[in-house]
DNA sequence: CGGCATCCAACCGGATACTG
DNA sequence: CAGTATCCGGTTGGATGCCG
């Protein structure tokens, strides 16, 4: 007699599979990189360091929460450095690392694609929606 | 006497701003493109058409819901074509359009970056977390 | 085979208030 | 200035069941 039923074995397999997926490194990282704010921040930092508040102003529509959170994750992943100048008031600069720069070219390209091809996408959408209505 | 109070005017300005952001075309599109599944699907379709079920098998961890939803949005945006062959059982093929191909190179590059630089990112994370613990 | 509809838990992200 | 902390509504996305 087996120590585990078929159902149990299936459960275990499913659990291991799920765990793999959750850990699956590249997919997770890919999700991060695709993040709207991440792309915009990295693109903004392409031509030099920026202060926290400058980033907030440059990237229209970002909340402090998202800005801080995104910057933290970028720092953690070694894509940007955070430099605090203990003046009064405090000054914090963010700058792309070399690793960050290698990625920024790619994300910037995607951002540029979105801007230059938006017309075509928009037309495609109208055509699609029109057919759906008919 | 003004027909609107300052508060009202502020409200209206805020509303207009929000509306702009919601409509802000490129940001919205950028968010879509960055989507985890979108990247994986477009990358998978790079080397030729694929059937629905093949995509589901190739892209580990995607649910039918997400697969269908992503494919619909890609079709709507004119990035992929959907071809139904009314055999029994039905056969549906998805293929990148020319527009889709132009994007696929970029997204594939990002996906590749994630795969090749994951080690560095992972190391950076460990260093960051270690410092935080201290 | 290739979906669509529904339910529901989990997470995301904005608003607000407060701090060194 | 550059955050942190908390609340909470909206969206995401997996699970399930049914259909042509």
Short mmCIF file of C-alpha atoms (C1' of nucleotides) in Angstrom, two decimals:
data_model
loop_
_atom_site.label_atom_id
_atom_site.label_comp_id
_atom_site.label_asym_id
_atom_site.label_seq_id
_atom_site.Cartn_x
_atom_site.Cartn_y
_atom_site.Cartn_z
CA UNK A 1 0.00 0.00 0.00
CA UNK A 2 1.26 3.40 -0.98
CA UNK A 3 2.00 5.91 1.74
CA UNK A 4 0.34 8.63 -0.36
CA UNK A 5 -2.83 8.57 -2.40
CA UNK A 6 -2.89 9.65 -6.03
CA UNK A 7 -4.73 12.79 -5.00
CA UNK A 8 -2.04 13.63 -2.49
CA UNK A 9 0.68 13.12 -5.05
CA UNK A 10 -1.16 15.36 -7.46
CA UNK A 11 -1.50 17.99 -4.77
CA UNK A 12 2.18 17.85 -4.02
CA UNK A 13 3.10 18.10 -7.67
CA UNK A 14 0.82 21.08 -8.07
CA UNK A 15 2.33 22.75 -5.04
CA UNK A 16 5.86 22.23 -6.32
CA UNK A 17 4.81 23.59 -9.67
CA UNK A 18 3.25 26.66 -8.12
CA UNK A 19 6.31 27.24 -6.00
CA UNK A 20 8.46 27.04 -9.09
CA UNK A 21 6.30 29.56 -10.86
CA UNK A 22 6.30 31.94 -7.95
CA UNK A 23 10.06 31.71 -7.76
CA UNK A 24 10.57 31.53 -11.51
CA UNK A 25 13.16 34.25 -11.56
CA UNK A 26 13.03 35.66 -15.04
CA UNK A 27 9.25 35.87 -15.25
CA UNK A 28 9.14 37.73 -12.00
CA UNK A 29 11.88 40.08 -13.08
CA UNK A 30 10.19 40.58 -16.42
CA UNK A 31 7.02 41.63 -14.65
CA UNK A 32 8.98 44.19 -12.68
CA UNK A 33 10.76 45.59 -15.69
CA UNK A 34 7.56 45.99 -17.61
CA UNK A 35 6.05 48.08 -14.87
CA UNK A 36 4.83 51.40 -16.18
CA UNK A 37 6.59 53.53 -13.57
CA UNK A 38 9.82 51.58 -13.75
CA UNK A 39 10.08 52.24 -17.48
CA UNK A 40 9.35 55.92 -17.06
CA UNK A 41 11.80 56.38 -14.19
CA UNK A 42 14.60 54.56 -15.94
CA UNK A 43 13.94 56.52 -19.10
CA UNK A 44 13.95 59.78 -17.17
CA UNK A 45 17.27 58.94 -15.54
CA UNK A 46 18.89 58.17 -18.87
CA UNK A 47 20.49 61.57 -19.31
CA UNK A 48 21.91 62.06 -15.86
CA UNK A 49 21.15 61.95 -12.12
CA UNK A 50 17.95 63.46 -10.79
CA UNK A 51 16.57 64.53 -7.47
CA UNK A 52 13.53 62.88 -5.98
CA UNK A 53 11.28 65.88 -6.48
CA UNK A 54 12.52 66.43 -10.03
CA UNK A 55 11.56 62.90 -10.90
CA UNK A 56 8.14 63.47 -9.39
CA UNK A 57 7.65 66.51 -11.55
CA UNK A 58 9.10 65.00 -14.70
CA UNK A 59 6.94 61.91 -14.52
CA UNK A 60 3.43 63.30 -14.68
CA UNK A 61 0.87 61.44 -12.65
CA UNK A 62 3.09 59.41 -10.35
CA UNK A 63 2.24 59.43 -6.64
CA UNK A 64 4.99 59.71 -4.02
CA UNK A 65 4.12 56.24 -2.92
CA UNK A 66 4.70 54.71 -6.32
CA UNK A 67 7.76 56.85 -6.96
CA UNK A 68 9.39 55.86 -3.69
CA UNK A 69 8.40 52.24 -4.04
CA UNK A 70 9.70 52.00 -7.59
CA UNK A 71 12.95 53.73 -6.72
CA UNK A 72 13.46 51.39 -3.77
CA UNK A 73 12.99 48.34 -5.94
CA UNK A 74 15.34 49.76 -8.57
CA UNK A 75 17.92 50.41 -5.88
CA UNK A 76 17.50 46.94 -4.46
CA UNK A 77 17.99 45.40 -7.89
CA UNK A 78 21.21 47.36 -8.37
CA UNK A 79 19.85 49.46 -11.22
CA UNK A 80 20.07 52.85 -9.53
CA UNK A 81 22.12 54.36 -6.73
CA UNK A 82 20.67 56.58 -4.02
CA UNK A 83 22.89 59.40 -2.74
CA UNK A 84 21.88 61.44 0.28
CA UNK A 85 23.45 64.86 0.81
CA UNK A 86 22.83 65.80 4.45
CA UNK A 87 22.26 69.49 3.86
CA UNK A 88 19.26 71.47 5.06
CA UNK A 89 16.93 70.68 3.55
CA UNK A 90 18.07 67.20 2.64
CA UNK A 91 18.99 66.41 -0.94
CA UNK A 92 18.66 62.97 -2.50
CA UNK A 93 19.92 62.09 -5.94
CA UNK A 94 19.18 59.01 -7.99
CA UNK A 95 21.46 57.80 -10.72
CA UNK A 96 21.54 54.81 -13.03
CA UNK A 97 24.24 52.24 -12.40
CA UNK A 98 26.07 50.64 -15.31
CA UNK A 99 23.63 47.76 -15.11
CA UNK A 100 20.81 50.24 -15.12
CA UNK A 101 22.15 51.92 -18.20
CA UNK A 102 22.31 48.66 -20.12
CA UNK A 103 18.64 48.18 -19.40
CA UNK A 104 17.62 51.78 -19.97
CA UNK A 105 18.47 51.57 -23.66
CA UNK A 106 16.00 48.73 -24.08
CA UNK A 107 13.21 50.27 -22.03
CA UNK A 108 13.70 53.59 -23.74
CA UNK A 109 13.36 51.85 -27.08
CA UNK A 110 10.05 50.33 -25.98
CA UNK A 111 8.84 53.69 -24.70
CA UNK A 112 9.83 55.30 -28.01
CA UNK A 113 8.05 52.56 -29.93
CA UNK A 114 4.89 53.24 -27.94
CA UNK A 115 5.09 56.92 -28.79
CA UNK A 116 5.85 56.55 -32.48
CA UNK A 117 3.43 53.73 -33.20
CA UNK A 118 0.55 54.91 -31.13
CA UNK A 119 -1.29 56.21 -34.19
CA UNK A 120 -1.23 52.81 -35.84
CA UNK A 121 -2.35 51.09 -32.67
CA UNK A 122 -5.12 53.59 -32.22
CA UNK A 123 -6.35 53.08 -35.78
CA UNK A 124 -6.27 49.33 -35.31
CA UNK A 125 -8.37 49.71 -32.19
CA UNK A 126 -10.99 51.80 -33.93
CA UNK A 127 -11.23 49.31 -36.75
CA UNK A 128 -11.57 46.46 -34.26
CA UNK A 129 -14.20 48.20 -32.17
CA UNK A 130 -16.14 49.19 -35.26
CA UNK A 131 -16.34 45.62 -36.47
CA UNK A 132 -17.39 44.46 -33.04
CA UNK A 133 -20.23 46.98 -33.01
CA UNK A 134 -21.50 45.73 -36.38
CA UNK B 1 -19.23 87.56 -7.39
CA UNK B 2 -17.64 84.60 -9.10
CA UNK B 3 -19.90 81.89 -10.44
CA UNK B 4 -17.48 79.31 -9.09
CA UNK B 5 -15.59 79.16 -5.84
CA UNK B 6 -11.85 78.61 -5.72
CA UNK B 7 -12.48 75.12 -4.42
CA UNK B 8 -14.74 74.36 -7.34
CA UNK B 9 -12.19 75.62 -9.78
CA UNK B 10 -9.55 73.50 -8.16
CA UNK B 11 -11.85 70.51 -8.37
CA UNK B 12 -12.44 71.10 -12.05
CA UNK B 13 -8.75 71.49 -12.75
CA UNK B 14 -8.05 68.29 -10.91
CA UNK B 15 -10.73 66.47 -12.81
CA UNK B 16 -9.40 67.67 -16.15
CA UNK B 17 -5.92 66.62 -15.11
CA UNK B 18 -7.09 63.19 -14.07
CA UNK B 19 -8.97 62.78 -17.29
CA UNK B 20 -5.85 63.70 -19.23
CA UNK B 21 -3.84 61.14 -17.35
CA UNK B 22 -6.40 58.44 -17.84
CA UNK B 23 -6.43 59.18 -21.53
CA UNK B 24 -2.70 59.84 -21.76
CA UNK B 25 -2.19 57.51 -24.66
CA UNK B 26 1.45 56.55 -24.52
CA UNK B 27 1.52 55.86 -20.79
CA UNK B 28 -1.46 53.60 -21.10
CA UNK B 29 0.04 51.80 -24.04
CA UNK B 30 3.35 51.49 -22.23
CA UNK B 31 1.59 49.84 -19.32
CA UNK B 32 0.07 47.31 -21.69
CA UNK B 33 3.30 46.55 -23.47
CA UNK B 34 5.14 45.99 -20.24
CA UNK B 35 2.63 43.38 -19.16
CA UNK B 36 4.32 40.13 -18.29
CA UNK B 37 2.11 37.95 -20.46
CA UNK B 38 2.17 40.30 -23.41
CA UNK B 39 5.96 40.13 -23.52
CA UNK B 40 5.98 36.37 -23.28
CA UNK B 41 3.31 35.88 -25.92
CA UNK B 42 4.91 38.26 -28.39
CA UNK B 43 8.27 36.62 -27.79
CA UNK B 44 6.78 33.20 -28.31
CA UNK B 45 5.19 34.24 -31.59
CA UNK B 46 8.46 35.61 -32.93
CA UNK B 47 9.37 32.52 -34.88
CA UNK B 48 6.09 31.79 -36.55
CA UNK B 49 2.33 31.36 -36.01
CA UNK B 50 1.06 29.30 -33.10
CA UNK B 51 -2.14 27.65 -32.05
CA UNK B 52 -3.96 28.72 -28.92
CA UNK B 53 -3.17 25.53 -27.03
CA UNK B 54 0.45 25.58 -28.13
CA UNK B 55 0.85 29.05 -26.69
CA UNK B 56 -0.70 27.90 -23.45
CA UNK B 57 1.78 25.06 -23.23
CA UNK B 58 4.78 27.12 -24.28
CA UNK B 59 4.12 29.86 -21.77
CA UNK B 60 4.28 28.07 -18.46
CA UNK B 61 1.92 29.33 -15.81
CA UNK B 62 -0.53 31.31 -17.89
CA UNK B 63 -4.23 30.71 -17.27
CA UNK B 64 -6.65 30.51 -20.20
CA UNK B 65 -8.24 33.65 -18.98
CA UNK B 66 -5.03 35.65 -19.15
CA UNK B 67 -3.98 34.04 -22.40
CA UNK B 68 -7.27 34.84 -24.09
CA UNK B 69 -7.42 38.32 -22.62
CA UNK B 70 -3.89 39.13 -23.71
CA UNK B 71 -4.40 37.75 -27.19
CA UNK B 72 -7.60 39.78 -27.58
CA UNK B 73 -5.85 42.97 -26.61
CA UNK B 74 -2.98 42.20 -28.96
CA UNK B 75 -5.44 41.53 -31.75
CA UNK B 76 -7.32 44.74 -31.00
CA UNK B 77 -4.10 46.72 -31.09
CA UNK B 78 -3.23 45.27 -34.47
CA UNK B 79 -0.20 43.37 -33.23
CA UNK B 80 -1.44 39.87 -33.96
CA UNK B 81 -3.95 38.30 -36.35
CA UNK B 82 -6.39 35.60 -35.35
CA UNK B 83 -7.23 32.96 -37.94
CA UNK B 84 -10.01 30.48 -37.35
CA UNK B 85 -10.06 27.25 -39.32
CA UNK B 86 -13.59 25.85 -39.01
CA UNK B 87 -12.60 22.21 -38.89
CA UNK B 88 -13.67 19.75 -36.23
CA UNK B 89 -12.38 20.40 -33.76
CA UNK B 90 -11.81 24.09 -34.39
CA UNK B 91 -8.30 25.35 -34.99
CA UNK B 92 -7.20 28.88 -34.18
CA UNK B 93 -3.83 30.31 -35.15
CA UNK B 94 -2.23 33.49 -33.94
CA UNK B 95 0.45 35.31 -35.88
CA UNK B 96 2.35 38.54 -35.46
CA UNK B 97 1.52 41.35 -37.85
CA UNK B 98 4.26 43.52 -39.30
CA UNK B 99 3.58 46.00 -36.54
CA UNK B 100 3.79 43.20 -34.04
CA UNK B 101 7.14 42.09 -35.40
CA UNK B 102 8.60 45.55 -35.04
CA UNK B 103 7.67 45.45 -31.37
CA UNK B 104 8.65 41.86 -30.80
CA UNK B 105 12.32 42.61 -31.34
CA UNK B 106 12.25 45.14 -28.53
CA UNK B 107 10.30 43.02 -26.08
CA UNK B 108 12.44 40.02 -26.89
CA UNK B 109 15.50 42.11 -26.10
CA UNK B 110 14.04 43.03 -22.71
CA UNK B 111 13.17 39.40 -22.02
CA UNK B 112 16.69 38.36 -22.96
CA UNK B 113 18.15 41.06 -20.74
CA UNK B 114 16.14 39.74 -17.82
CA UNK B 115 17.46 36.25 -18.43
CA UNK B 116 21.11 37.17 -18.90
CA UNK B 117 21.34 39.74 -16.11
CA UNK B 118 19.32 37.94 -13.52
CA UNK B 119 22.43 36.81 -11.67
CA UNK B 120 23.62 40.36 -11.19
CA UNK B 121 20.21 41.52 -10.07
CA UNK B 122 19.97 38.64 -7.66
CA UNK B 123 23.37 39.43 -6.17
CA UNK B 124 22.42 43.08 -5.81
CA UNK B 125 19.28 42.04 -3.95
CA UNK B 126 21.17 39.85 -1.54
CA UNK B 127 23.62 42.64 -0.81
CA UNK B 128 20.77 45.10 -0.28
CA UNK B 129 18.82 42.79 2.01
CA UNK B 130 21.92 41.94 3.99
CA UNK B 131 22.64 45.60 4.69
CA UNK B 132 19.05 46.19 5.67
CA UNK B 133 19.20 43.35 8.18
CA UNK B 134 22.30 44.84 9.82
"C1'" DC C 1 -10.40 22.60 -29.21
"C1'" DG C 2 -10.92 27.23 -28.03
"C1'" DG C 3 -13.10 29.76 -25.75
"C1'" DC C 4 -16.76 32.77 -22.31
"C1'" DA C 5 -19.12 33.92 -17.72
"C1'" DT C 6 -19.00 34.14 -12.93
"C1'" DC C 7 -17.20 34.35 -8.37
"C1'" DC C 8 -13.99 35.90 -5.11
"C1'" DA C 9 -9.43 36.53 -2.72
"C1'" DA C 10 -5.22 39.13 -3.17
"C1'" DC C 11 -2.77 42.75 -4.51
"C1'" DC C 12 -2.18 47.45 -6.41
"C1'" DG C 13 -2.08 51.99 -6.06
"C1'" DG C 14 -4.19 56.70 -4.87
"C1'" DA C 15 -5.45 59.91 -0.99
"C1'" DT C 16 -4.38 61.58 3.26
"C1'" DA C 17 -1.86 62.65 7.35
"C1'" DC C 18 2.33 62.85 9.75
"C1'" DT C 19 7.86 63.07 10.42
"C1'" DG C 20 13.08 64.15 10.55
"C1'" DC D 1 12.74 68.19 0.92
"C1'" DA D 2 12.15 63.43 1.00
"C1'" DG D 3 10.12 60.49 2.66
"C1'" DT D 4 6.88 56.89 6.10
"C1'" DA D 5 2.32 55.01 7.71
"C1'" DT D 6 -2.37 53.90 7.18
"C1'" DC D 7 -6.65 53.30 5.08
"C1'" DC D 8 -9.46 51.59 1.49
"C1'" DG D 9 -11.75 51.31 -3.14
"C1'" DG D 10 -10.73 49.36 -7.55
"C1'" DT D 11 -8.58 46.15 -10.42
"C1'" DT D 12 -6.22 41.87 -11.31
"C1'" DG D 13 -6.18 37.35 -12.08
"C1'" DG D 14 -6.84 32.39 -10.61
"C1'" DA D 15 -10.49 28.70 -10.11
"C1'" DT D 16 -14.46 26.71 -11.71
"C1'" DG D 17 -18.12 25.39 -14.72
"C1'" DC D 18 -20.43 25.59 -19.14
"C1'" DC D 19 -20.72 25.99 -24.46
"C1'" DG D 20 -20.26 25.67 -29.80
#
